[in-house]
CSV table of C-alpha atoms in Angstrom, one decimal:
chain,number,residue,atom,x,y,z
A,1,MET,CA,23.4,-4.5,14.5
A,2,PHE,CA,21.1,-7.6,14.8
A,3,ILE,CA,21.5,-11.3,14.3
A,4,PHE,CA,19.0,-13.1,11.9
A,5,ASP,CA,18.2,-15.9,14.3
A,6,ARG,CA,16.0,-19.0,14.2
A,7,HIS,CA,12.9,-17.2,15.4
A,8,MET,CA,13.2,-14.6,12.6
A,9,PHE,CA,13.7,-17.4,10.1
A,10,ILE,CA,10.5,-19.2,11.3
A,11,THR,CA,8.6,-15.9,11.2
A,12,LEU,CA,9.8,-15.2,7.6
A,13,CYS,CA,8.8,-18.7,6.5
A,14,ILE,CA,5.3,-18.3,8.0
A,15,GLY,CA,4.8,-15.0,6.4
A,16,LEU,CA,6.1,-16.3,3.0
A,17,LEU,CA,3.8,-19.3,3.2
A,18,GLY,CA,0.8,-17.1,3.9
A,19,ALA,CA,1.7,-14.9,0.9
A,20,ILE,CA,2.1,-17.9,-1.4
A,21,ILE,CA,-1.3,-19.3,-0.3
A,22,PHE,CA,-3.1,-15.9,-0.8
A,23,GLN,CA,-1.4,-15.6,-4.2
A,24,PHE,CA,-2.6,-19.1,-5.2
A,25,LEU,CA,-6.2,-18.1,-4.1
A,26,HIS,CA,-6.0,-14.8,-6.1
A,27,ILE,CA,-6.6,-12.7,-3.1
A,28,PRO,CA,-5.6,-9.0,-3.6
A,29,MET,CA,-2.2,-7.9,-2.3
A,30,PRO,CA,-1.2,-11.5,-1.3
A,31,TRP,CA,2.3,-10.5,-0.2
A,32,MET,CA,1.0,-8.2,2.5
A,33,LEU,CA,-2.4,-9.7,3.4
A,34,GLY,CA,-1.1,-13.3,3.3
A,35,ALA,CA,1.8,-12.4,5.6
A,36,ILE,CA,-0.4,-10.5,8.0
A,37,THR,CA,-3.0,-13.3,8.2
A,38,ALA,CA,-0.5,-16.2,8.6
A,39,VAL,CA,1.6,-14.5,11.2
A,40,LEU,CA,-1.5,-13.3,13.1
A,41,ILE,CA,-3.0,-16.8,13.2
A,42,VAL,CA,0.2,-18.4,14.5
A,43,GLN,CA,0.9,-15.6,17.0
A,44,LEU,CA,-2.6,-15.8,18.5
A,45,SER,CA,-3.3,-19.6,18.4
A,46,THR,CA,0.1,-21.2,19.1
A,47,SER,CA,3.0,-20.9,21.5
A,48,VAL,CA,5.6,-20.6,18.6
A,49,GLN,CA,7.9,-17.7,19.4
A,50,LEU,CA,7.8,-15.2,16.5
A,51,LYS,CA,10.3,-12.4,16.1
A,52,TRP,CA,10.9,-9.7,13.5
A,53,HIS,CA,13.4,-6.9,13.5
A,54,ARG,CA,12.4,-3.3,12.8
A,55,PHE,CA,15.2,-3.2,10.2
A,56,PHE,CA,13.1,-5.3,7.8
A,57,ARG,CA,10.0,-3.1,8.3
A,58,ASN,CA,12.2,0.0,7.7
A,59,PHE,CA,13.5,-1.6,4.5
A,60,GLY,CA,9.9,-2.2,3.3
A,61,LEU,CA,9.1,1.5,4.1
A,62,VAL,CA,12.2,2.7,2.1
A,63,VAL,CA,11.0,0.6,-0.9
A,64,ALA,CA,7.5,2.0,-0.5
A,65,GLY,CA,8.8,5.5,-0.2
A,66,TYR,CA,10.9,5.0,-3.4
A,67,SER,CA,7.8,3.9,-5.4
A,68,ILE,CA,5.8,6.8,-4.1
A,69,GLY,CA,8.5,9.4,-4.6
A,70,PHE,CA,9.1,8.1,-8.1
A,71,ALA,CA,5.6,9.3,-9.0
A,72,PHE,CA,6.0,12.8,-7.6
A,73,THR,CA,6.8,14.5,-10.9
A,74,PRO,CA,6.5,18.3,-11.4
A,75,GLU,CA,3.2,17.6,-13.3
A,76,ALA,CA,1.8,15.5,-10.4
A,77,VAL,CA,2.7,18.1,-7.8
A,78,ARG,CA,0.8,20.7,-9.8
A,79,ASP,CA,-2.2,18.5,-10.0
A,80,ILE,CA,-2.3,18.2,-6.2
A,81,GLN,CA,-3.0,21.9,-5.9
A,82,LEU,CA,-6.5,21.2,-7.2
A,83,PHE,CA,-7.3,19.1,-4.1
A,84,LEU,CA,-6.1,21.5,-1.3
A,85,GLY,CA,-9.6,22.6,-0.4
A,86,SER,CA,-10.9,19.0,-0.2
A,87,ILE,CA,-7.9,17.9,1.9
A,88,ILE,CA,-8.6,20.6,4.5
A,89,VAL,CA,-12.4,19.9,4.6
A,90,LEU,CA,-12.0,16.2,4.9
A,91,ASN,CA,-9.6,16.4,7.7
A,92,VAL,CA,-11.9,18.8,9.6
A,93,LEU,CA,-14.7,16.3,9.1
A,94,PHE,CA,-12.5,13.5,10.5
A,95,ILE,CA,-11.5,15.6,13.5
A,96,LEU,CA,-15.3,16.1,14.3
A,97,LEU,CA,-15.9,12.4,13.8
A,98,PHE,CA,-13.0,11.6,16.1
A,99,PHE,CA,-14.5,13.7,18.9
A,100,ALA,CA,-17.9,12.1,18.3
A,101,VAL,CA,-16.6,8.6,18.3
A,102,SER,CA,-14.5,9.3,21.5
A,103,TYR,CA,-17.6,10.6,23.2
A,104,VAL,CA,-19.6,7.5,22.4
A,105,VAL,CA,-16.8,5.2,23.5
A,106,ALA,CA,-16.5,7.0,26.8
A,107,LYS,CA,-20.2,6.9,27.4
A,108,ARG,CA,-20.7,3.3,26.5
A,109,THR,CA,-17.7,1.9,28.3
A,110,ASP,CA,-16.0,2.4,31.7
A,111,LEU,CA,-13.3,4.5,30.1
A,112,ASP,CA,-12.8,8.2,31.0
A,113,PHE,CA,-13.0,10.7,28.1
A,114,ALA,CA,-9.2,11.2,28.1
A,115,THR,CA,-8.5,7.5,27.6
A,116,ALA,CA,-11.3,7.3,25.0
A,117,LEU,CA,-9.7,10.2,23.1
A,118,THR,CA,-6.4,8.4,23.2
A,119,CYS,CA,-8.0,5.1,22.0
A,120,CYS,CA,-9.7,6.8,19.0
A,121,VAL,CA,-7.1,9.1,17.5
A,122,PRO,CA,-7.3,8.3,13.7
A,123,GLY,CA,-3.6,7.8,13.0
A,124,GLY,CA,-0.3,8.3,14.7
A,125,MET,CA,-0.4,4.8,16.3
A,126,SER,CA,3.2,4.8,17.4
A,127,GLN,CA,3.0,8.3,18.9
A,128,ILE,CA,-0.2,7.5,20.7
A,129,VAL,CA,1.0,4.2,22.2
A,130,ALA,CA,4.3,5.8,23.3
A,131,PHE,CA,2.3,8.6,24.9
A,132,ALA,CA,0.0,6.2,26.7
A,133,GLU,CA,3.0,4.2,28.1
A,134,GLU,CA,4.2,7.4,29.8
A,135,GLN,CA,0.9,7.8,31.6
A,136,LYS,CA,0.6,5.9,34.9
A,137,ASP,CA,-3.2,6.0,35.1
A,138,MET,CA,-4.2,4.9,31.6
A,139,ASP,CA,-5.1,1.4,30.5
A,140,ILE,CA,-2.3,0.8,28.0
A,141,ALA,CA,-3.7,-2.6,26.9
A,142,VAL,CA,-7.1,-1.1,25.9
A,143,ILE,CA,-5.4,1.9,24.0
A,144,THR,CA,-3.0,-0.5,22.2
A,145,PHE,CA,-5.8,-2.8,21.2
A,146,PHE,CA,-8.0,0.0,19.8
A,147,GLN,CA,-5.1,1.5,17.8
A,148,ILE,CA,-3.8,-1.9,16.5
A,149,LEU,CA,-7.2,-3.2,15.6
A,150,ARG,CA,-8.0,-0.1,13.5
A,151,VAL,CA,-4.7,-0.6,11.6
A,152,LEU,CA,-5.3,-4.3,11.1
A,153,LEU,CA,-8.9,-3.8,9.9
A,154,ILE,CA,-8.0,-1.1,7.5
A,155,VAL,CA,-5.0,-2.9,6.1
A,156,SER,CA,-6.9,-6.1,5.8
A,157,PHE,CA,-10.2,-4.9,4.3
A,158,VAL,CA,-9.1,-1.8,2.2
A,159,PRO,CA,-7.3,-3.9,-0.5
A,160,LEU,CA,-10.4,-6.1,-0.8
A,161,LEU,CA,-12.6,-3.0,-1.2
A,162,VAL,CA,-10.5,-1.3,-3.8
A,163,ALA,CA,-9.6,-4.5,-5.8
A,164,GLY,CA,-11.1,-4.4,-9.2
A,165,SER,CA,-12.6,-0.9,-8.8
A,166,GLY,CA,-10.7,0.4,-11.8
A,167,GLY,CA,-8.0,3.1,-11.9
A,168,GLN,CA,-4.8,4.0,-13.5
A,169,SER,CA,-2.3,1.5,-14.6
A,170,THR,CA,1.0,2.5,-13.1
A,171,MET,CA,2.7,-0.9,-12.9
A,172,ILE,CA,6.3,-0.7,-11.8
A,173,ALA,CA,8.3,-2.7,-14.4
A,174,GLY,CA,11.9,-1.8,-13.8
A,175,THR,CA,14.9,-4.1,-13.6
A,176,TYR,CA,17.6,-4.7,-11.0
A,177,THR,CA,20.6,-2.5,-11.8
A,178,TRP,CA,23.3,-0.7,-9.9
A,179,HIS,CA,21.5,2.5,-10.6
A,180,VAL,CA,18.4,1.2,-8.7
A,181,ALA,CA,20.7,-0.2,-5.9
A,182,GLY,CA,22.4,3.2,-5.6
A,183,MET,CA,19.2,5.1,-5.4
A,184,LEU,CA,17.8,2.7,-2.8
A,185,ALA,CA,20.9,3.2,-0.7
A,186,LEU,CA,20.4,7.0,-0.9
A,187,CYS,CA,16.7,6.6,0.0
A,188,GLY,CA,17.8,4.5,3.0
A,189,LEU,CA,20.2,7.3,4.0
A,190,ALA,CA,17.4,9.9,3.6
A,191,GLY,CA,15.1,7.8,5.9
A,192,TRP,CA,17.9,7.6,8.5
A,193,LEU,CA,18.4,11.3,8.4
A,194,ALA,CA,14.7,11.9,8.6
A,195,GLN,CA,14.6,9.8,11.7
A,196,LYS,CA,17.4,11.8,13.3
A,197,ILE,CA,15.4,15.0,12.9
A,198,LYS,CA,12.2,13.4,14.3
A,199,ILE,CA,10.1,13.4,11.1
A,200,PRO,CA,7.1,11.1,11.5
A,201,THR,CA,7.2,7.9,9.5
A,202,SER,CA,10.8,8.8,8.7
A,203,TYR,CA,11.8,5.8,6.6
A,204,LEU,CA,8.8,6.4,4.3
A,205,LEU,CA,8.8,10.2,4.2
A,206,GLY,CA,12.6,10.6,3.9
A,207,PRO,CA,12.8,8.7,0.6
A,208,ILE,CA,9.6,10.5,-0.7
A,209,LEU,CA,11.0,13.9,0.0
A,210,PHE,CA,14.4,13.0,-1.4
A,211,LEU,CA,13.0,11.6,-4.7
A,212,MET,CA,10.6,14.6,-5.0
A,213,GLY,CA,13.6,16.9,-4.9
A,214,ILE,CA,15.4,14.7,-7.4
A,215,ASN,CA,12.4,14.7,-9.8
A,216,MET,CA,12.0,18.5,-9.5
A,217,VAL,CA,15.5,19.2,-10.7
A,218,GLY,CA,15.1,16.8,-13.6
A,219,VAL,CA,17.4,14.0,-12.5
A,220,ASP,CA,16.5,10.6,-14.0
A,221,VAL,CA,15.1,8.2,-11.4
A,222,PRO,CA,15.0,4.5,-12.4
A,223,GLN,CA,11.8,2.4,-11.9
A,224,LEU,CA,11.8,-0.3,-9.3
A,225,PRO,CA,11.3,-3.9,-10.2
A,226,GLY,CA,7.8,-5.1,-9.3
A,227,SER,CA,9.2,-8.0,-7.3
A,228,LEU,CA,10.9,-5.6,-4.9
A,229,LEU,CA,7.6,-4.1,-4.0
A,230,HIS,CA,6.3,-7.6,-3.2
A,231,ILE,CA,9.3,-8.1,-0.9
A,232,ALA,CA,8.5,-4.7,0.8
A,233,GLN,CA,4.9,-5.8,1.3
A,234,LEU,CA,6.1,-9.1,2.9
A,235,MET,CA,8.4,-7.2,5.2
A,236,ILE,CA,5.7,-4.8,6.3
A,237,GLY,CA,3.0,-7.5,6.4
A,238,ILE,CA,5.0,-9.6,8.9
A,239,TYR,CA,5.6,-6.6,11.1
A,240,ILE,CA,1.9,-5.6,11.2
A,241,GLY,CA,0.9,-9.2,11.8
A,242,LEU,CA,3.0,-9.3,15.0
A,243,LEU,CA,1.5,-6.1,16.4
A,244,LEU,CA,-1.5,-7.9,18.0
A,245,LYS,CA,-0.5,-10.2,20.9
A,246,LYS,CA,-2.4,-12.7,23.0
A,247,GLU,CA,-2.3,-10.5,26.0
A,248,ASP,CA,-4.1,-7.7,24.1
A,249,LEU,CA,-7.2,-10.0,23.8
A,250,HIS,CA,-7.7,-10.3,27.5
A,251,LEU,CA,-10.1,-7.4,27.6
A,252,SER,CA,-13.8,-7.0,28.4
A,253,LYS,CA,-16.2,-7.9,25.6
A,254,ARG,CA,-17.5,-4.3,25.7
A,255,HIS,CA,-14.0,-2.9,25.0
A,256,ILE,CA,-13.5,-5.3,22.1
A,257,PHE,CA,-16.9,-4.5,20.7
A,258,TYR,CA,-16.4,-0.8,20.8
A,259,ALA,CA,-12.9,-1.1,19.3
A,260,PHE,CA,-14.6,-2.7,16.3
A,261,VAL,CA,-17.3,-0.1,16.3
A,262,SER,CA,-14.9,2.8,16.3
A,263,ALA,CA,-12.8,1.3,13.6
A,264,GLY,CA,-15.9,0.5,11.5
A,265,LEU,CA,-17.2,4.1,11.9
A,266,PHE,CA,-13.9,5.5,10.5
A,267,ILE,CA,-13.9,3.1,7.6
A,268,GLY,CA,-17.6,3.6,6.9
A,269,ALA,CA,-17.2,7.4,6.9
A,270,ALA,CA,-14.3,7.2,4.5
A,271,TYR,CA,-16.3,4.9,2.2
A,272,GLY,CA,-19.2,7.3,2.1
A,273,LEU,CA,-17.1,10.4,1.6
A,274,THR,CA,-15.3,8.7,-1.3
A,275,PHE,CA,-18.4,8.9,-3.4
A,276,ALA,CA,-18.7,12.6,-2.8
A,277,MET,CA,-15.0,13.1,-3.7
A,278,THR,CA,-15.1,11.0,-6.9
A,279,SER,CA,-18.2,13.0,-8.0
A,280,LEU,CA,-16.3,16.3,-7.5
A,281,TYR,CA,-13.1,15.2,-9.2
A,282,SER,CA,-12.3,12.8,-12.0
A,283,LEU,CA,-10.8,10.3,-9.6
A,284,ASP,CA,-11.3,6.5,-9.6
A,285,PHE,CA,-12.7,4.9,-6.4
A,286,ARG,CA,-9.5,3.3,-5.2
A,287,THR,CA,-7.6,6.6,-5.3
A,288,GLY,CA,-10.4,8.4,-3.5
A,289,PHE,CA,-10.8,5.8,-0.8
A,290,LEU,CA,-7.1,5.3,-0.1
A,291,SER,CA,-6.8,9.1,0.2
A,292,ILE,CA,-9.5,9.4,2.8
A,293,VAL,CA,-9.4,6.3,5.0
A,294,PRO,CA,-7.3,6.9,8.2
A,295,GLY,CA,-5.0,3.9,7.8
A,296,GLY,CA,-1.6,5.6,8.0
A,297,LEU,CA,0.7,7.1,5.4
A,298,ASP,CA,3.0,4.0,5.2
A,299,GLN,CA,0.2,1.4,4.8
A,300,MET,CA,-1.9,3.4,2.4
A,301,GLY,CA,1.1,4.4,0.4
A,302,ILE,CA,2.2,0.9,-0.3
A,303,ILE,CA,-1.3,-0.2,-1.0
A,304,ALA,CA,-1.8,2.6,-3.4
A,305,ALA,CA,1.4,1.7,-5.2
A,306,SER,CA,0.4,-2.0,-5.3
A,307,VAL,CA,-3.2,-1.5,-6.6
A,308,HIS,CA,-2.1,1.2,-9.1
A,309,ALA,CA,-4.0,4.1,-7.6
A,310,ASN,CA,-2.7,7.7,-8.0
A,311,VAL,CA,0.0,7.5,-5.4
A,312,THR,CA,0.7,11.3,-5.4
A,313,ILE,CA,-2.8,12.2,-4.5
A,314,VAL,CA,-3.1,9.4,-1.9
A,315,THR,CA,0.2,10.5,-0.4
A,316,ALA,CA,-0.8,14.2,-0.3
A,317,PHE,CA,-4.0,13.4,1.6
A,318,GLN,CA,-2.4,11.0,4.0
A,319,LEU,CA,0.6,13.3,4.6
A,320,PHE,CA,-1.7,16.2,5.5
A,321,ARG,CA,-3.5,13.9,8.0
A,322,VAL,CA,-0.1,12.9,9.5
A,323,LEU,CA,0.6,16.6,10.0
A,324,VAL,CA,-2.8,17.2,11.5
A,325,VAL,CA,-2.5,14.3,13.9
A,326,SER,CA,1.1,15.2,14.9
A,327,VAL,CA,0.7,19.0,15.1
A,328,PHE,CA,-2.9,19.2,16.4
A,329,LEU,CA,-4.5,16.0,17.7
A,330,VAL,CA,-1.7,14.4,19.6
A,331,PRO,CA,-0.8,17.7,21.4
A,332,PHE,CA,-4.5,18.3,22.1
A,333,VAL,CA,-4.9,14.8,23.7
A,334,LYS,CA,-1.8,15.4,25.8
A,335,LEU,CA,-3.1,18.8,26.9
A,336,PHE,CA,-6.5,17.4,27.7
A,337,VAL,CA,-5.0,14.5,29.7
A,338,LYS,CA,-2.8,17.0,31.6
A,339,LYS,CA,-5.8,19.2,32.4
A,340,ALA,CA,-7.9,16.3,33.5
A,341,LYS,CA,-5.3,15.3,36.1
A,342,THR,CA,-5.3,18.7,37.7
């Protein structure tokens, strides 16, 4: 158990202030982007001690998982089958891009290829940073910066790119009831159990899988109040804003430049592939882009739910990428690093 102390309260107030300012300025997804921006500015430019407990981030993920799992009806799951070929092809393309970007980063910086691979894995940030910490001869600061910068750029710019691009209206308009509270508690339990059995992004995937099962057997699932999704965005936004620390900026200009370049290449490739995908299927731009961009299942899921994209399709694409990264890319990088040492 944790204590909600003064530092957490200050952090919450800063994130909330940023969200209010962004909402006043009519910036898309103000509750997440405003919180990220405000916390990031204070963290990098002042000596104020900011603190946030993982519990709040997990609560935000449970709410996001609920909103995504709610959309996984039997009809939606059948629709996903139409995209299986594209899911496989797009992930193969991103794997090829991953190797190409890693090669360029290794050639243009003083990083060895193993470290460049670790820097450029498109997803699985937590796994990659944890793996890098176990290695004694890897520059953990550079790897952390590359991974965090990609997440920050994607989460910051993607809502701006998809805002106003059309799409389905799936506004969550439920009310606060004991039924909702009970379902949320069960989703939290599902997240906890998923964590115990080592499922990636457990507090998001646990509720999604739980509500998918509930939907498949025909049990009624109540809609979430829209304000609860705003709270979830705030909780996750503050957490993301705290990822980048002052010490992460003490890198060479070349490392910082190529961190931006690698992230830009992934985002640019996703942007271009979106047009191909939307021409093949009757998808709106925001659904296609959020499905392809390598921003992580948790972030893209909550953005999809917030901008009214087709969350089932977005989640299917991002979930497959999580599996590819976890089952193929991360073990490959570990094996390559082990071979490089021998």
